XYZ file of C-alpha atoms in Angstrom:
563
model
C 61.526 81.098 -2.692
C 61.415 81.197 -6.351
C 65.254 82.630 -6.898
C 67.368 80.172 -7.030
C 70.444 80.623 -4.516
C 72.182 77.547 -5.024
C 73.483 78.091 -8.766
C 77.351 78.646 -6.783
C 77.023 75.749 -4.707
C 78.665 71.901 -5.536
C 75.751 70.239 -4.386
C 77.856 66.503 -4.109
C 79.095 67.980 -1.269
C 76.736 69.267 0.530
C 75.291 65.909 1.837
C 71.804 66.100 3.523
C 71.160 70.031 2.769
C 68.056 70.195 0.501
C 68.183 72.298 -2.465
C 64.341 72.521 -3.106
C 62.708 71.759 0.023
C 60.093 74.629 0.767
C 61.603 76.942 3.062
C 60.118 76.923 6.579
C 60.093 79.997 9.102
C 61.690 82.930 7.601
C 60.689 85.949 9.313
C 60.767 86.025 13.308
C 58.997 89.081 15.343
C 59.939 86.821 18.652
C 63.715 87.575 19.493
C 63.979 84.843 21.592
C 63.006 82.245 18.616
C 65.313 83.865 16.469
C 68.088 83.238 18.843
C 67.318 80.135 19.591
C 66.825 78.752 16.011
C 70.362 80.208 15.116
C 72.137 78.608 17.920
C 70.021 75.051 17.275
C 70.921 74.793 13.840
C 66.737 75.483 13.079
C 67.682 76.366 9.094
C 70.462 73.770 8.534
C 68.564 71.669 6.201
C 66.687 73.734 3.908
C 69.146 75.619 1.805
C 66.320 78.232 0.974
C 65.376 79.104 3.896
C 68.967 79.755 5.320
C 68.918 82.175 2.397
C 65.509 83.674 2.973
C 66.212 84.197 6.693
C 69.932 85.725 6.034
C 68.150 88.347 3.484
C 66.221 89.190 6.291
C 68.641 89.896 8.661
C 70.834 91.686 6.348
C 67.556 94.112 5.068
C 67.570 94.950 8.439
C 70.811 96.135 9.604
C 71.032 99.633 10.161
C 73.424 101.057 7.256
C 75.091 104.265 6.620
C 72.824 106.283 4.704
C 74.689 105.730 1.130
C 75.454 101.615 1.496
C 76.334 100.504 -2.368
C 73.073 97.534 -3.130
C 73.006 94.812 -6.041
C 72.021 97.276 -8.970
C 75.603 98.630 -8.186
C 77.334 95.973 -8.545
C 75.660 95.649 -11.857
C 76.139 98.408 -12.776
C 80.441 98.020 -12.657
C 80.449 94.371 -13.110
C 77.512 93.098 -15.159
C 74.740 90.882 -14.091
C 77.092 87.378 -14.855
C 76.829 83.863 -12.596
C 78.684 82.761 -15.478
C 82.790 81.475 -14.922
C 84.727 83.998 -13.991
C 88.775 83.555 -13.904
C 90.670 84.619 -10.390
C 92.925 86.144 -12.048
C 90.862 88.386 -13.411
C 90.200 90.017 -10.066
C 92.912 89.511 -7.270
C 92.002 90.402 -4.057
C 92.864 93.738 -2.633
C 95.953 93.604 0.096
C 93.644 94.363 2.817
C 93.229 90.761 2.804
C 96.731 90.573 3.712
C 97.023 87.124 1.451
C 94.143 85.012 2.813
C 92.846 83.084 -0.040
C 88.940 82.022 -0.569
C 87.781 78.899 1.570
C 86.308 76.501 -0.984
C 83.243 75.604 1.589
C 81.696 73.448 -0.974
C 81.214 75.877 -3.467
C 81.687 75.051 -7.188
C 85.545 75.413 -8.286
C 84.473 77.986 -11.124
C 82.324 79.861 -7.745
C 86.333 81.199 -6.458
C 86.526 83.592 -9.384
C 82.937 84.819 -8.509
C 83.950 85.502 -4.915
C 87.193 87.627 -6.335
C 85.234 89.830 -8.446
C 82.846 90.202 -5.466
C 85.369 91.801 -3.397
C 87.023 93.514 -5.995
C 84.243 95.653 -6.653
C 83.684 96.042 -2.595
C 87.544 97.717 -2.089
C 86.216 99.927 -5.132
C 83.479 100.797 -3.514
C 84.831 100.964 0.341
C 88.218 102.844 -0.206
C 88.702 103.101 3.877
C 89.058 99.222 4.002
C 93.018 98.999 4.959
C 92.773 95.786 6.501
C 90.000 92.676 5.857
C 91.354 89.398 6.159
C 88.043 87.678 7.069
C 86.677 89.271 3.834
C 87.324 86.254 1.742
C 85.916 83.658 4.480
C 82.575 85.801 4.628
C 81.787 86.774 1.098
C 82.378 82.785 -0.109
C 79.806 81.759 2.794
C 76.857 84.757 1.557
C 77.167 83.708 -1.688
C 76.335 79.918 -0.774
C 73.069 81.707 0.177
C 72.793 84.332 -3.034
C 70.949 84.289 -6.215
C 73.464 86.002 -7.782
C 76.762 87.957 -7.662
C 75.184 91.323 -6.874
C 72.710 89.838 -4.132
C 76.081 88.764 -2.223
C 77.940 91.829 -2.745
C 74.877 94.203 -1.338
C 74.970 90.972 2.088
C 78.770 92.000 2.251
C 78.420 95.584 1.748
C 75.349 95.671 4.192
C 77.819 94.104 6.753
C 80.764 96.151 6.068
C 78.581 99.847 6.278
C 76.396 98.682 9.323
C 76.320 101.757 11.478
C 73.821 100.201 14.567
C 75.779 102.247 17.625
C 77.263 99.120 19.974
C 77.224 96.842 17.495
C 80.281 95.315 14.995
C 80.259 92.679 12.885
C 83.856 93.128 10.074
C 87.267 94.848 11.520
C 88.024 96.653 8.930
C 91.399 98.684 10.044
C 94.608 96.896 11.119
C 94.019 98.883 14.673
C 90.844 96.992 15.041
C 92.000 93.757 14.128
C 95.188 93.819 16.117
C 93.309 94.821 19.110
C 90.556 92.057 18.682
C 93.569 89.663 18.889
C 94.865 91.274 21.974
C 91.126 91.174 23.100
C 91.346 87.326 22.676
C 94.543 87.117 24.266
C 92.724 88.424 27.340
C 89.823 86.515 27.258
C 91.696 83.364 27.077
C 93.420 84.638 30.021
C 90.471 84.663 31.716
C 88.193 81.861 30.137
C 90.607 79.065 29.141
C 93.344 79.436 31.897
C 94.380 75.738 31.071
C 94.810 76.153 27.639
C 96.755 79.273 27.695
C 98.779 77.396 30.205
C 99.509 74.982 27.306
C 100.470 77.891 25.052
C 102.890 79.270 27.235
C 105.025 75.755 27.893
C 104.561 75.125 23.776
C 104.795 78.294 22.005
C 107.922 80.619 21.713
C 105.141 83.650 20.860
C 101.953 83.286 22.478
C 100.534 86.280 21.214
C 101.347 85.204 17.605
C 99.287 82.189 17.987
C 96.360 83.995 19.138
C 96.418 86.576 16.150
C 95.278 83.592 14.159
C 92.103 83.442 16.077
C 89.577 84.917 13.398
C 91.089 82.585 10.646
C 90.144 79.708 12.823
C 86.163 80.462 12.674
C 86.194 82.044 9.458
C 88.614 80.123 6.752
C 89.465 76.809 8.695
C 86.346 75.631 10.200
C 84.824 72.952 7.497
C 81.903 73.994 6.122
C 78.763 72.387 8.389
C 81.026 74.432 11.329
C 81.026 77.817 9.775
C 77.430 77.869 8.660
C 76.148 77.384 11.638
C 78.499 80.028 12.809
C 77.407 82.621 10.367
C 73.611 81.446 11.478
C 74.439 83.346 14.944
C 76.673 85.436 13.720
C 74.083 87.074 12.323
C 72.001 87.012 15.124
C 73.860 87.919 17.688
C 77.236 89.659 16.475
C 80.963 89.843 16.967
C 80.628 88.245 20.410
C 79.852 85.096 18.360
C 83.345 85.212 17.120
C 85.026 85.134 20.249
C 82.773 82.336 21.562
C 83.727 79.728 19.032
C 87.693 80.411 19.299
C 87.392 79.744 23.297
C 85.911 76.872 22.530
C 88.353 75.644 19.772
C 91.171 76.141 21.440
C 89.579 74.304 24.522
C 88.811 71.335 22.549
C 92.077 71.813 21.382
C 93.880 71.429 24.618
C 91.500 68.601 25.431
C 93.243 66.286 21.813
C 96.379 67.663 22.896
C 95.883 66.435 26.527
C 94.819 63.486 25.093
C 97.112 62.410 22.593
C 99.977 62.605 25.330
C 101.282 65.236 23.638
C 104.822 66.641 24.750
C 105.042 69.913 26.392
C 108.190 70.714 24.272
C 108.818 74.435 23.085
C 108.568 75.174 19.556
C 108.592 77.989 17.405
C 105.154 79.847 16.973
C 104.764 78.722 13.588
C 104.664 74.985 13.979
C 102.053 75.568 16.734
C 99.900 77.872 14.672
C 99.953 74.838 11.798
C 99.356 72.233 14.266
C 96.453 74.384 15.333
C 95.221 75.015 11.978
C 95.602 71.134 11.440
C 93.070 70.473 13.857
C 90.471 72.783 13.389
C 90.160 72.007 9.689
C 89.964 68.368 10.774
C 87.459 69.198 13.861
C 84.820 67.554 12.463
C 86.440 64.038 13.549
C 86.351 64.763 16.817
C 83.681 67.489 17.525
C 80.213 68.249 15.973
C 78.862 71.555 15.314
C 75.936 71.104 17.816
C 79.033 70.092 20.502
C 81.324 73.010 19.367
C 78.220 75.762 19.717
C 77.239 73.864 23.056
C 80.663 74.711 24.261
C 80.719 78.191 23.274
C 77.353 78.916 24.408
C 78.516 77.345 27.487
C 81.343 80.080 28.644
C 80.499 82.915 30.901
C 81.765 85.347 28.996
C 81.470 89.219 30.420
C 78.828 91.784 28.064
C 79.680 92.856 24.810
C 79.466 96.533 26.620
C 82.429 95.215 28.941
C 84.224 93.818 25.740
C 84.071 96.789 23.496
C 85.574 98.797 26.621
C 88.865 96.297 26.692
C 88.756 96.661 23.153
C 89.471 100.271 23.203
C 91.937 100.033 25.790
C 93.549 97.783 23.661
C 93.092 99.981 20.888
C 94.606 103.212 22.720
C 97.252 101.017 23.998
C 98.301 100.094 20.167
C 97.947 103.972 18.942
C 100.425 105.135 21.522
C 102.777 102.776 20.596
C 102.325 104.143 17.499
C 101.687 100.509 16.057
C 98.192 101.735 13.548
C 99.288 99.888 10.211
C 100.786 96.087 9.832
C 104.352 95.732 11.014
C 106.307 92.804 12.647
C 105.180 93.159 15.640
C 107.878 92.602 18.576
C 108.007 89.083 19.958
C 106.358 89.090 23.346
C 108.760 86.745 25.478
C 111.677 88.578 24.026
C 109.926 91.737 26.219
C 111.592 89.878 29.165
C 115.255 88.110 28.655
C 118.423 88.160 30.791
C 119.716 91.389 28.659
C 117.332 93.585 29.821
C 115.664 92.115 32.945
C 117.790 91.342 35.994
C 116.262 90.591 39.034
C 117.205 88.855 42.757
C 114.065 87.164 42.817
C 113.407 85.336 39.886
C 114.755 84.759 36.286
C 113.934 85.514 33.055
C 111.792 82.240 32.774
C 109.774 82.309 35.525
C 109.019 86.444 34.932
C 108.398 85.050 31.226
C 105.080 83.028 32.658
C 104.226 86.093 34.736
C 104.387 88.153 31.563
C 101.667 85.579 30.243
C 99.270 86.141 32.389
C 99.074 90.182 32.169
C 96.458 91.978 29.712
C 97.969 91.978 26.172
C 98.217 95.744 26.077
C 101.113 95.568 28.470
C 102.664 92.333 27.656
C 103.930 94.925 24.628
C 105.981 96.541 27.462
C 109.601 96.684 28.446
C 109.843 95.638 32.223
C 111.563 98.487 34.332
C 112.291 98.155 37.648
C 111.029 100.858 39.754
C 111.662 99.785 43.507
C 113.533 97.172 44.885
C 114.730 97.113 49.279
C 118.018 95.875 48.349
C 118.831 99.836 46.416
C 116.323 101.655 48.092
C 115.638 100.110 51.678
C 112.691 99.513 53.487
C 111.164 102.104 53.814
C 106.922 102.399 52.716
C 107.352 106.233 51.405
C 110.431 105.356 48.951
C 108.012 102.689 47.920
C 105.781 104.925 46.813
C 107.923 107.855 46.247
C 109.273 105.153 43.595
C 106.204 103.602 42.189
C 103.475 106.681 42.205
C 102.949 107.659 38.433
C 103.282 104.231 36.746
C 100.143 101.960 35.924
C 100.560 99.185 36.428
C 103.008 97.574 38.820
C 104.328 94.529 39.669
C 104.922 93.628 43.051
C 107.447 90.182 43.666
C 107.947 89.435 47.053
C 110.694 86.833 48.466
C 110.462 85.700 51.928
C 113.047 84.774 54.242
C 111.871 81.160 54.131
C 112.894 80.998 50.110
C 109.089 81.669 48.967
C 107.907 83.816 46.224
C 104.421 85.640 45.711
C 103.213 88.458 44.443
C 100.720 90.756 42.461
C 100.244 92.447 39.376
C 98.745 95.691 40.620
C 96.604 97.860 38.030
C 95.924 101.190 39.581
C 98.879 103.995 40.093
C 99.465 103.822 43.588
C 98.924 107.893 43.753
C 95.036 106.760 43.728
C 95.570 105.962 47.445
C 95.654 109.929 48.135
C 91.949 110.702 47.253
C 90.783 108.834 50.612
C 92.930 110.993 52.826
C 94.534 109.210 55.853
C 91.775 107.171 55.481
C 92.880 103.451 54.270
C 90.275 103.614 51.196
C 90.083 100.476 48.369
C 90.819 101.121 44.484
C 91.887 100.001 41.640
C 90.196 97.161 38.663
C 89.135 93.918 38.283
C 92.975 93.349 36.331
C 94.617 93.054 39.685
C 95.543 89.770 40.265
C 98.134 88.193 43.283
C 100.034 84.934 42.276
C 102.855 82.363 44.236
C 105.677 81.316 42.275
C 107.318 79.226 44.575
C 107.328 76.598 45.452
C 104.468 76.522 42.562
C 103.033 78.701 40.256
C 99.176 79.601 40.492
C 97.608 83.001 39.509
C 94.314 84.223 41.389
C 91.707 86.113 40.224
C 88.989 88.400 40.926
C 86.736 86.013 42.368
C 83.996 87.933 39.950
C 85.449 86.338 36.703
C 84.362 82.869 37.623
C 81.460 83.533 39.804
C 79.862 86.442 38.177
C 76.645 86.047 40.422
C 78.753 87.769 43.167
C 78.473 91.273 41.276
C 75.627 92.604 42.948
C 77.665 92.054 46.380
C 80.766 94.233 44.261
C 77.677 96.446 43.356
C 79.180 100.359 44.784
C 77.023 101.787 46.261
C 75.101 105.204 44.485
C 76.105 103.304 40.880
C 73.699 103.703 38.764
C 75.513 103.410 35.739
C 72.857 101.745 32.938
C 73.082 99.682 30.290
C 72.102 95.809 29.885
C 74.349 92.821 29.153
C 74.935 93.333 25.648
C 74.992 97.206 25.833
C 71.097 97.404 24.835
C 71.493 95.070 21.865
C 67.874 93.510 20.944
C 69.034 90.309 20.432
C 70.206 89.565 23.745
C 68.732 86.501 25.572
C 71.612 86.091 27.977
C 69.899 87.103 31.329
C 72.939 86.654 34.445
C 70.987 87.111 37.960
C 73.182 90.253 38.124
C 74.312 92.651 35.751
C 78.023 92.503 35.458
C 78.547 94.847 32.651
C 77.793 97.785 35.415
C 81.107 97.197 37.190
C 83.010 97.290 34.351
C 85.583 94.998 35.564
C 88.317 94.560 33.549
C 88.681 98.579 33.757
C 86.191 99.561 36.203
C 86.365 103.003 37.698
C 88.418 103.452 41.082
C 86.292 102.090 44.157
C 86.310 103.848 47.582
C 84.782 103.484 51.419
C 83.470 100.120 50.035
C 82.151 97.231 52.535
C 84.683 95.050 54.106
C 83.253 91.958 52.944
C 83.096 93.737 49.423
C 84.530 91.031 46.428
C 85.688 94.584 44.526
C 89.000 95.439 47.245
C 91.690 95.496 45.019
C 94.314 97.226 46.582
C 95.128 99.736 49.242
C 97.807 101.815 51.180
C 98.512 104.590 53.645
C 101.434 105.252 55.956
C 100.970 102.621 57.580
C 100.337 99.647 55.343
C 99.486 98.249 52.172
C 96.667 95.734 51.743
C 96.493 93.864 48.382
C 92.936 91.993 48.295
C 90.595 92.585 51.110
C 87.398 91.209 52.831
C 87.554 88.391 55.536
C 91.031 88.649 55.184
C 94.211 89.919 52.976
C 95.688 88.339 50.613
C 98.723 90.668 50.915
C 99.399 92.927 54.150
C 102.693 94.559 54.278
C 103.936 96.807 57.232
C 105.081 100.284 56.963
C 108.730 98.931 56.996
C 109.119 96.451 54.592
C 109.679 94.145 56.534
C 106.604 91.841 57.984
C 103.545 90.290 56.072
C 100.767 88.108 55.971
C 98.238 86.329 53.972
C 95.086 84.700 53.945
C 92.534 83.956 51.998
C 90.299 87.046 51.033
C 87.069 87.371 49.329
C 88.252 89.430 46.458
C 90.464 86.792 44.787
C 89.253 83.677 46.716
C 92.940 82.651 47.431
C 94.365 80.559 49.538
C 97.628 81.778 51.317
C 100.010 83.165 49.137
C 103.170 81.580 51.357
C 102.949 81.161 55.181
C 100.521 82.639 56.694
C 102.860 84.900 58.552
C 105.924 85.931 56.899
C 109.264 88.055 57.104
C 110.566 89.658 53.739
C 114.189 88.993 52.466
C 113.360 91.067 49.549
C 110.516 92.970 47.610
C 110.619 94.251 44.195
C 108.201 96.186 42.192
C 108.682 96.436 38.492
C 106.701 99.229 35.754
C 105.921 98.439 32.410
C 108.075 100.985 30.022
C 105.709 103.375 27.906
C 102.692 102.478 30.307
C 103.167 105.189 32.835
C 99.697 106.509 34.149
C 98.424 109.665 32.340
């Protein structure tokens, strides 16, 4: 390339990169190259050809029809690399205070990354809330020839209109609900370090709101090029990815440092987190760190954006659009406001952190409970029809606890007549309590090549694993984005040895969990169970096997009724 895009960079720090080795491969008509040179690190070394490859992909994004280019930004800011003072521009408060990651650019480069994104909130007005902006613009203009070249990469990124795909939040709304996105995926993906989050952190969810800052502001350098490289590639996905596997190698020092399991407030955590990613580089290479993202089974981006705008509908009718404190999560559950005669505050506290973020915002209310209301199966659901979702807590006579969190209205049962039909979404979960805790999934979270036997029948629902992106080489031996199954539509008349039977009731029974056995059975009266293990959550006996209950609760999450 004859441009020179280095002129920002400190080149003493930048180690084995060449400046003026000739750039190899630049342009790729095979998708599966392209994806695999991204993820190997193919453009590490050559400094113009990570530049020549990045124009490429940013020429090609699909942009709103009037995207502000590089003659633009000359136009309003002049055609300068010379020094330009921060001060001179300071960042918009859509960046809500995140300053410019040095990542080995020249000292002078900071006030060239300021006047970058000065002139993008002129030119974007709808930007309310950016923090990554800083992180992002200070990497593109590693790879620029000049100030305007970066500014038409960030503006490219920012107006990218390709239907399915997102690459910048750019509204608090979308941000908030990408962190409650993460919250969920961790759920799901890195039970054992959430675990560790829960026993450490007085605000779980405040810890994971950090999650973006992690890949794009602390990761050194070498780590958040080779980010960007897929980034690029293969979108916001990406982003997820590398958090998982941060905070998995995160729980792996902390396991092996001996580390206390002491509660402490949020903030310490977050730092201590932030400690070691900026430091990851003494434990973990980039190769290892992509190797480890790569390596989680993550669901489609299709099933993603559709828990992202749950989570985002979730936040709107909570009214909760624009930055605000947002309400502690374990102070959702205390002894003020939830009193119940099967377990505490504590113990409902790790329940809480295992539920989809969008209702760990809720106010527990308890709907049903046999010691008020007797047992009887039609007060049950007399009690419990119109909220979604429930919690079900179950105390045996023998002292043991179990139970399930339940996310279908129970009123779904109706639409199969007096016939005991299935419903409900892979959410549902069952759990024991005492005398340990253990949470159970859908069995289709871990072993996603079951789907095709969770597969309803007469679905024909289309779309591939990343929603019809091009760039998609993940190829599952089933497609899992059709069952949508963190909110996947209600399922009826399905095969008893179906892994998709969530939950179930008529006047005689209800069944939580279902084929080769039941994870829950109750009887009409209240008053006799069982378990076993069923192939729907691939449990093991939630207490004994046969069981009488003392007591059974079911609890509603304020301002989450069913609509």
């Amino acid at each position: 390339m004859a441009v020179d895009c280095g002129v920002f960079v400190d080149w003493s720090q930048m180690d084995d990169v060449s400046r003026d080795a000739a750039p190899g491969k630049t342009e790729y008509k095979d998708i599966k190259e392209l994806k695999q040179h991204a993820r190997s690190g193919q453009w590490g070394k050559s400094h113009s050809q990570r530049s020549a490859v990045y124009q490429h992909l940013l020429k090609a994004l699909p942009c709103r029809t009037v995207t502000p280019d590089a003659e633009v930004y000359r136009d309003i800011m002049g055609n300068s690399n010379s020094k330009r003072n921060p001060s001179a521009h300071l960042l918009p408060e859509f960046v809500d205070g995140m300053v410019v990651p040095r990542y080995c650019l020249k000292a002078e480069s900071v006030g060239s990354v300021h006047a970058v994104i000065s002139c993008v909130a002129g030119q974007f007005p709808d930007i309310s809330y950016c923090p990554c902006l800083p992180a992002v613009t200070a990497l593109l203009l590693h790879w620029s020839a000049d100030e305007a070249q970066c500014f038409e990469s960030v503006s490219r990124m920012l107006a990218c209109n390709e239907p399915g795909r997102r690459l910048l939040d750019q509204t608090f709304l979308a941000y908030q609900s990408a962190c409650m996105t993460f919250g969920d995926l961790v759920h799901k993906y890195c039970p054992a370090a959430h675990k560790l989050m829960v026993a450490t952190a007085t605000d779980v969810l405040e810890v994971y709101s950090d999650w973006q800052r992690w890949v794009l502001g602390d990761l050194p350098f070498s780590f958040a090029a080779r980010v960007m490289d897929v980034f690029l590639v293969e979108g916001y996905k990406v982003l997820y990815r590398v958090a998982l596997a941060i905070l998995k190698f995160y729980r792996k020092q902390c396991v092996a440092s001996g580390s206390a399991l002491t509660k402490q407030e949020s903030a310490a955590v977050r730092s201590d987190i932030q400690t070691f990613v900026q430091n990851i580089g003494k434990s973990v290479t980039p190769d290892k760190l992509l190797e480890k993202a790569f390596s989680i089974r993550l669901f489609s981006r299709k099933e993603i954006t559709l828990l992202q705008l749950a989570n985002e509908k979730s936040l709107q009718q909570k009214g909760i659009t624009v930055k605000q404190k947002r309400q502690n999560v374990h102070l959702a559950v205390n002894a003020d406001n939830f009193s119940s005669e099967i377990v505490g505050a504590k113990e409902i506290r790790d329940v809480w952190s295992w539920i989809p973020e969008r209702f760990a915002l809720c106010q527990p209310q308890l709907l049903f409970t046999t010691s008020t209301h007797g047992c009887s199966l039609n007060r049950f659901y007399s009690h419990c029809e119109g909220y979604e979702p429930t919690l079900m807590l179950i105390r045996t006579t023998d002292g043991e606890v179990c139970g399930a969190f339940l996310s279908t209205d129970w009123e779904e049962r109706k639409r199969g007549g007096n016939k005991l039909s299935f419903f409900g979404t892979g959410e549902c979960f069952v759990f024991r309590m005492k005398p340990e805790m253990e949470r159970y999934e859908w069995v289709i979270i871990k072993h996603p090549e079951l789907a095709s036997a969770a597969q309803p029948a007469g679905d024909e629902q289309s779309g591939g694993e990343d929603n019809g992106a091009p760039l998609s080489l993940e190829k599952p031996a089933t497609d899992p984005s059709q069952l949508s199954p963190f909110l996947s539509a209600r399922h009826f008349n399905l095969n008893s040895r179906n892994t998709s039977m969530f939950m179930a009731g008529n006047v005689d029974s209800i069944i939580i969990g279902g084929g080769d056995g039941n994870a829950l059975y109750i009887d009409s009266e209240l008053n006799h169970g069982r378990t076993e293990r069923c192939l729907t959550f691939d449990n093991p006996p939630l207490c004994a096997e046969s069981f009488q209950i003392a007591l059974l609760e079911v609890w509603g999450f304020r301002d989450a009724m069913a609509s």
